Amino acid sequence: MKRHLIEDLRSRLKANQENEKTSNETLESLERKVKALAEDCSNKKTSLDSLKQRLNVATKEKSQYEQMYHKAKDELEKKDLKLTNLESKMIETECAMTELETTASQQLHGLAKQSEQALETVQKKLLLTNDKVEEFMTFVKALTRELQHSVQELRTKIKQAKKTGEARACKKSLSQESVQLAASILNVSTTDLEEILEVEDDVETAKTKMEFEKDKEWLQYIQKLLEAQFPFASYLMDAILEKLNEKKKLVEEYSSLMKQAV
């Protein structure tokens, strides 16, 4: 019985040793898994912190673009109001010109039948009319210069907005390593390389020159109309409206670019 008991104890001891070995292996496997999970959690935490930082930067940029958009929107609304006022003044001016032409024609027909005293009265009225015409021409010249200058400013803003968008897209498409490599090959700094990428191409320069020539021709045409014989109000109105429509399209294009930037 003692021998059976000893053998039974030995077999139990052996079984326990095998169970302990299995348990140790399982424990080592679990420790490796825990270590791997800990490393994975650490990596995910680092990645999460990086994403939070990028989100904060993106939120700040969004806020800045929203402010720029609202500011540009307010400026455009003010300019639209000015355009509306200018159009109203142009209509009033055209009516006044028509009335002046009619009055001058009636007065000229009555000059032959009037006395010397009446002629002097008419001459005074004509002088006043001429002063009004001179004042009107001064107004038209100032209006056309202001309108042409406003159109040029809008073109400049649109080109700058397009440049900014293109430069931003170019920077996004190129990694920092690519920029540094290109700068190293060209033997220039990264800042100089960015300035090279933003230089206007020949097509844009030619377009700017053509726009300048068109503006010059438009101003010369307005001057010729003012120097021409009556009636010229309808031609003058068509010329002004053409420039106003061009400005309106530029305003819409600029507004669209600002919305895209936001």
mmCIF file with all atom_site columns, N, CA and C in Angstrom, residues 36 46 48 51 79 93-94 100 106 113 142-144 160-161 186 219 225 232:
data_model
loop_
_atom_site.group_PDB
_atom_site.id
_atom_site.type_symbol
_atom_site.label_atom_id
_atom_site.label_alt_id
_atom_site.label_comp_id
_atom_site.label_asym_id
_atom_site.label_entity_id
_atom_site.label_seq_id
_atom_site.pdbx_PDB_ins_code
_atom_site.Cartn_x
_atom_site.Cartn_y
_atom_site.Cartn_z
_atom_site.occupancy
_atom_site.B_iso_or_equiv
_atom_site.pdbx_formal_charge
_atom_site.auth_seq_id
_atom_site.auth_comp_id
_atom_site.auth_asym_id
_atom_site.auth_atom_id
_atom_site.pdbx_PDB_model_num
ATOM 1  N N  . ALA A 1 36  ? 2.549   43.474  -25.868 1.00 0.00 ? 36  ALA A N  1
ATOM 2  C CA . ALA A 1 36  ? 2.200   43.927  -27.225 1.00 0.00 ? 36  ALA A CA 1
ATOM 3  C C  . ALA A 1 36  ? 1.023   44.893  -27.187 1.00 0.00 ? 36  ALA A C  1
ATOM 4  N N  . THR A 1 46  ? -0.145  58.032  -28.906 1.00 0.00 ? 46  THR A N  1
ATOM 5  C CA . THR A 1 46  ? 0.691   59.016  -29.616 1.00 0.00 ? 46  THR A CA 1
ATOM 6  C C  . THR A 1 46  ? -0.003  59.512  -30.877 1.00 0.00 ? 46  THR A C  1
ATOM 7  N N  . LEU A 1 48  ? -3.195  59.503  -31.452 1.00 0.00 ? 48  LEU A N  1
ATOM 8  C CA . LEU A 1 48  ? -4.366  60.300  -31.053 1.00 0.00 ? 48  LEU A CA 1
ATOM 9  C C  . LEU A 1 48  ? -3.954  61.721  -30.665 1.00 0.00 ? 48  LEU A C  1
ATOM 10 N N  . LEU A 1 51  ? -3.275  63.598  -33.816 1.00 0.00 ? 51  LEU A N  1
ATOM 11 C CA . LEU A 1 51  ? -4.536  63.982  -34.482 1.00 0.00 ? 51  LEU A CA 1
ATOM 12 C C  . LEU A 1 51  ? -5.207  65.147  -33.770 1.00 0.00 ? 51  LEU A C  1
ATOM 13 N N  . LYS A 1 79  ? -19.881 97.456  -51.680 1.00 0.00 ? 79  LYS A N  1
ATOM 14 C CA . LYS A 1 79  ? -19.607 97.829  -53.065 1.00 0.00 ? 79  LYS A CA 1
ATOM 15 C C  . LYS A 1 79  ? -20.836 97.632  -53.949 1.00 0.00 ? 79  LYS A C  1
ATOM 16 N N  . THR A 1 93  ? -28.735 111.067 -64.483 1.00 0.00 ? 93  THR A N  1
ATOM 17 C CA . THR A 1 93  ? -27.908 111.911 -65.342 1.00 0.00 ? 93  THR A CA 1
ATOM 18 C C  . THR A 1 93  ? -28.372 111.851 -66.787 1.00 0.00 ? 93  THR A C  1
ATOM 19 N N  . GLU A 1 94  ? -28.735 110.657 -67.248 1.00 0.00 ? 94  GLU A N  1
ATOM 20 C CA . GLU A 1 94  ? -29.224 110.516 -68.619 1.00 0.00 ? 94  GLU A CA 1
ATOM 21 C C  . GLU A 1 94  ? -30.509 111.321 -68.813 1.00 0.00 ? 94  GLU A C  1
ATOM 22 N N  . LEU A 1 100 ? -31.762 118.649 -70.741 1.00 0.00 ? 100 LEU A N  1
ATOM 23 C CA . LEU A 1 100 ? -30.891 119.747 -71.155 1.00 0.00 ? 100 LEU A CA 1
ATOM 24 C C  . LEU A 1 100 ? -30.875 119.899 -72.668 1.00 0.00 ? 100 LEU A C  1
ATOM 25 N N  . GLN A 1 106 ? -35.124 124.116 -77.622 1.00 0.00 ? 106 GLN A N  1
ATOM 26 C CA . GLN A 1 106 ? -36.237 125.081 -77.570 1.00 0.00 ? 106 GLN A CA 1
ATOM 27 C C  . GLN A 1 106 ? -35.730 126.516 -77.465 1.00 0.00 ? 106 GLN A C  1
ATOM 28 N N  . LYS A 1 113 ? -36.640 135.191 -82.479 1.00 0.00 ? 113 LYS A N  1
ATOM 29 C CA . LYS A 1 113 ? -37.838 136.003 -82.281 1.00 0.00 ? 113 LYS A CA 1
ATOM 30 C C  . LYS A 1 113 ? -37.772 136.883 -81.033 1.00 0.00 ? 113 LYS A C  1
ATOM 31 N N  . ALA A 1 142 ? -14.582 111.367 -63.589 1.00 0.00 ? 142 ALA A N  1
ATOM 32 C CA . ALA A 1 142 ? -14.225 110.840 -62.263 1.00 0.00 ? 142 ALA A CA 1
ATOM 33 C C  . ALA A 1 142 ? -14.839 109.458 -62.049 1.00 0.00 ? 142 ALA A C  1
ATOM 34 N N  . LEU A 1 143 ? -16.089 109.296 -62.499 1.00 0.00 ? 143 LEU A N  1
ATOM 35 C CA . LEU A 1 143 ? -16.767 108.003 -62.357 1.00 0.00 ? 143 LEU A CA 1
ATOM 36 C C  . LEU A 1 143 ? -16.042 106.905 -63.130 1.00 0.00 ? 143 LEU A C  1
ATOM 37 N N  . THR A 1 144 ? -15.668 107.199 -64.372 1.00 0.00 ? 144 THR A N  1
ATOM 38 C CA . THR A 1 144 ? -14.986 106.183 -65.192 1.00 0.00 ? 144 THR A CA 1
ATOM 39 C C  . THR A 1 144 ? -13.622 105.831 -64.624 1.00 0.00 ? 144 THR A C  1
ATOM 40 N N  . GLN A 1 160 ? -4.271  87.401  -56.772 1.00 0.00 ? 160 GLN A N  1
ATOM 41 C CA . GLN A 1 160 ? -3.631  87.035  -55.505 1.00 0.00 ? 160 GLN A CA 1
ATOM 42 C C  . GLN A 1 160 ? -4.315  85.839  -54.863 1.00 0.00 ? 160 GLN A C  1
ATOM 43 N N  . ALA A 1 161 ? -5.656  85.821  -54.923 1.00 0.00 ? 161 ALA A N  1
ATOM 44 C CA . ALA A 1 161 ? -6.404  84.691  -54.343 1.00 0.00 ? 161 ALA A CA 1
ATOM 45 C C  . ALA A 1 161 ? -6.072  83.397  -55.086 1.00 0.00 ? 161 ALA A C  1
ATOM 46 N N  . LEU A 1 186 ? 18.631  72.535  -56.994 1.00 0.00 ? 186 LEU A N  1
ATOM 47 C CA . LEU A 1 186 ? 18.725  73.874  -57.610 1.00 0.00 ? 186 LEU A CA 1
ATOM 48 C C  . LEU A 1 186 ? 19.712  74.780  -56.890 1.00 0.00 ? 186 LEU A C  1
ATOM 49 N N  . LEU A 1 219 ? -11.185 103.878 -71.763 1.00 0.00 ? 219 LEU A N  1
ATOM 50 C CA . LEU A 1 219 ? -11.094 105.267 -71.302 1.00 0.00 ? 219 LEU A CA 1
ATOM 51 C C  . LEU A 1 219 ? -11.013 106.236 -72.481 1.00 0.00 ? 219 LEU A C  1
ATOM 52 N N  . LEU A 1 225 ? -16.448 110.020 -76.667 1.00 0.00 ? 225 LEU A N  1
ATOM 53 C CA . LEU A 1 225 ? -17.886 110.256 -76.545 1.00 0.00 ? 225 LEU A CA 1
ATOM 54 C C  . LEU A 1 225 ? -18.169 111.629 -75.939 1.00 0.00 ? 225 LEU A C  1
ATOM 55 N N  . PHE A 1 232 ? -25.162 111.701 -77.307 1.00 0.00 ? 232 PHE A N  1
ATOM 56 C CA . PHE A 1 232 ? -24.218 110.623 -77.039 1.00 0.00 ? 232 PHE A CA 1
ATOM 57 C C  . PHE A 1 232 ? -24.551 109.886 -75.738 1.00 0.00 ? 232 PHE A C  1
#
